[in-house]
Short mmCIF file of C-alpha atoms and ligand atoms in Angstrom, two decimals:
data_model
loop_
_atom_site.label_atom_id
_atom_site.label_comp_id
_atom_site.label_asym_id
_atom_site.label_seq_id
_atom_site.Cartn_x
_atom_site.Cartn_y
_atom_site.Cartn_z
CA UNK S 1 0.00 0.00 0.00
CA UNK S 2 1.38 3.30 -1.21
CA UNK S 3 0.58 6.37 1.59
CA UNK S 4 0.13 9.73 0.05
CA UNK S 5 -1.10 13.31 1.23
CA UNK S 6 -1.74 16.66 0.62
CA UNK S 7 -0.51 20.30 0.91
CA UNK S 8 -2.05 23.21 1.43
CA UNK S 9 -2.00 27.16 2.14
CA UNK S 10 -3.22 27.79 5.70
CA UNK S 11 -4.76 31.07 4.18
CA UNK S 12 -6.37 29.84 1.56
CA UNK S 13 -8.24 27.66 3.81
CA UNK S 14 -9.85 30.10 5.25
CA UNK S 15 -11.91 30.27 3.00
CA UNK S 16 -11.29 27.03 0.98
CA UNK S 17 -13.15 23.23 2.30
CA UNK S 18 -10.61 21.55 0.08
CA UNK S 19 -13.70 20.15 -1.29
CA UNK S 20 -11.65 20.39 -4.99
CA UNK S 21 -8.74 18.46 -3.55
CA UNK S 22 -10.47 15.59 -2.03
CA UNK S 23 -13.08 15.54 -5.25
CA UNK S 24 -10.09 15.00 -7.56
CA UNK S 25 -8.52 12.13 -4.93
CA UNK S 26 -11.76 10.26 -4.56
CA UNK S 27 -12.17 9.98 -8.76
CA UNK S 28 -8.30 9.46 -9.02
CA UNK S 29 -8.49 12.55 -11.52
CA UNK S 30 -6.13 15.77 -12.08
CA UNK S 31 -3.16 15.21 -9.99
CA UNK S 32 -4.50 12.08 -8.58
CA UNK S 33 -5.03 10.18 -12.01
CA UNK S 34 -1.44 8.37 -11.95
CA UNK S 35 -2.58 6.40 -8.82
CA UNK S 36 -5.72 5.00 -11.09
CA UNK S 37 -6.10 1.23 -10.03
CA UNK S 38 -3.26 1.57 -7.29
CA UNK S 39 -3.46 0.53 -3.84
CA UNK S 40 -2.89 4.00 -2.34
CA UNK S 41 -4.14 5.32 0.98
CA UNK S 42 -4.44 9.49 1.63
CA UNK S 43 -3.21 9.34 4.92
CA UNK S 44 -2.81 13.70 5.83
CA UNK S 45 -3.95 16.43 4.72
CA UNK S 46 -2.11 19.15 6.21
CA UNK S 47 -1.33 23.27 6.08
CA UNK S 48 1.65 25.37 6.23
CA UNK S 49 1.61 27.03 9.46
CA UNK S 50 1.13 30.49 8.47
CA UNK S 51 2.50 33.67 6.60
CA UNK S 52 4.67 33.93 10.03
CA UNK S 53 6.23 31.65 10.81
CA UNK S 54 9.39 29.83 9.41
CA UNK S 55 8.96 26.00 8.14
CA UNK S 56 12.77 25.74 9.35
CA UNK S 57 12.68 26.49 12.83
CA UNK S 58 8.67 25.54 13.78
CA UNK S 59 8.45 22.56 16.02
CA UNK S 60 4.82 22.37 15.28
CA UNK S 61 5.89 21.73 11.55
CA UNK S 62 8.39 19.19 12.11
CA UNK S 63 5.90 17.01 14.61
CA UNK S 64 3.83 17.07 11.28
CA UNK S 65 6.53 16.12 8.97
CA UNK S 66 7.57 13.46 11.55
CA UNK S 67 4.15 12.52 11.36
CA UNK S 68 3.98 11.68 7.41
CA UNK S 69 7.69 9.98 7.97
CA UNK S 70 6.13 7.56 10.54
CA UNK S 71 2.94 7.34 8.61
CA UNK S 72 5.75 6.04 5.71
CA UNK S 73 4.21 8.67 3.23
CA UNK S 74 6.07 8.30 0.27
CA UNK S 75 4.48 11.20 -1.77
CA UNK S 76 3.52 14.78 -0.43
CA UNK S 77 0.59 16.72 -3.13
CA UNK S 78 0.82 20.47 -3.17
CA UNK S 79 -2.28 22.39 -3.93
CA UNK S 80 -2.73 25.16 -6.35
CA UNK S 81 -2.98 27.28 -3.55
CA UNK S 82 0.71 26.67 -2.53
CA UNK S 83 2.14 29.04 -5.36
CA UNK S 84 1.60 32.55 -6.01
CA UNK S 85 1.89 35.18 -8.83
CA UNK S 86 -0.60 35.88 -12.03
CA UNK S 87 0.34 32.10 -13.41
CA UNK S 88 1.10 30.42 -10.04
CA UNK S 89 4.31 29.59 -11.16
CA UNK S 90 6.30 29.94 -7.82
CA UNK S 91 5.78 28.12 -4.96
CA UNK S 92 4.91 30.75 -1.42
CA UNK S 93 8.49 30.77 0.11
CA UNK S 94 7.52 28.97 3.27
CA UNK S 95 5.97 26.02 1.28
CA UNK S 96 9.01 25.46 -0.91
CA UNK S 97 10.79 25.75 2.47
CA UNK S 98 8.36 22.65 3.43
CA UNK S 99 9.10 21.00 0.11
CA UNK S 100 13.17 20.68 0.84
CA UNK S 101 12.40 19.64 4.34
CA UNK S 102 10.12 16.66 2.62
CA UNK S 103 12.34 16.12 0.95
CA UNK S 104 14.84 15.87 2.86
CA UNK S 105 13.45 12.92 4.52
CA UNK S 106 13.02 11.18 1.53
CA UNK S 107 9.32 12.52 0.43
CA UNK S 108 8.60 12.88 -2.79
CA UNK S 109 6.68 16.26 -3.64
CA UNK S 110 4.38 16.27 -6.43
CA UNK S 111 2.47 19.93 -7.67
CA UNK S 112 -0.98 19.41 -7.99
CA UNK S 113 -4.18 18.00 -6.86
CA UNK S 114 -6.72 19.61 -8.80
S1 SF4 R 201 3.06 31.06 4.22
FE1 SF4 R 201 2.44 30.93 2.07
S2 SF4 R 201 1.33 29.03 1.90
FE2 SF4 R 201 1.41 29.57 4.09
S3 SF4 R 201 -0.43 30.79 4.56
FE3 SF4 R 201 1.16 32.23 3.97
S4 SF4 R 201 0.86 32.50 1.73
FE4 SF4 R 201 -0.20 30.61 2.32
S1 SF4 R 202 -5.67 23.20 -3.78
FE1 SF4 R 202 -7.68 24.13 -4.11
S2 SF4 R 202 -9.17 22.81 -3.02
FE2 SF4 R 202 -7.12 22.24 -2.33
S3 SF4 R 202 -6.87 23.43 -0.44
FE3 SF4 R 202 -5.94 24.64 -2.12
S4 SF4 R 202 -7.56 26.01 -2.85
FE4 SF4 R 202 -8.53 24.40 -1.60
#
């Protein structure tokens, strides 16, 4: 069994359900459609802590990333909401922060979910 899960803005879910993330996992479309017919479990779906604070130094953060590591997540999903600018071409600074610590550990990070 293959153990994914998802990134998102903490901002953006302010206002956001993540209704479009989950409705593109549970038909294995958009981002999702590689895992079609695949024994693969969404185990987190998880937020950067904030516009304040620093992925690096957060002990909140790294309790989550130790969290996926135990978990054995092998794949992290970042949402659109993760990057900014007119064509959302750049990841926010704090979440590409959280994609080299993911990495770091050995998770893979994969843009997009819907
Ligand atoms: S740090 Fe970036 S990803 Fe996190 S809430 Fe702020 S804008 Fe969103
Ligand atoms: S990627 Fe879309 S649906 Fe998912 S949390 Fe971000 S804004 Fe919401």
């Amino acid at each position: 069994m293959k153990h994914i899960a998802i990134l998102t803005c903490l901002d953006a879910c302010k206002v956001c359900t993540g209704a479009g993330c989950l409705k593109a996992w549970n038909s294995r479309s958009r981002g999702f459609a590689s895992y079609a017919g695949e024994a693969v479990q969404l185990d987190a779906f998880l937020h950067c802590n904030g516009c304040g604070s620093d992925p690096a130094s957060d002990p909140g953060m790294a309790e989550k990333l130790d969290r996926l590591s135990s978990m054995g997540v092998s794949a992290v999903h970042t949402g659109v909401c993760t990057r900014k600018g007119p064509d959302r071409q750049e990841y926010c600074p704090n979440i590409a922060k959280i994609c080299t610590l993911l990495e770091q550990r050995g998770i893979r990070v994969i843009y997009g979910t819907h």
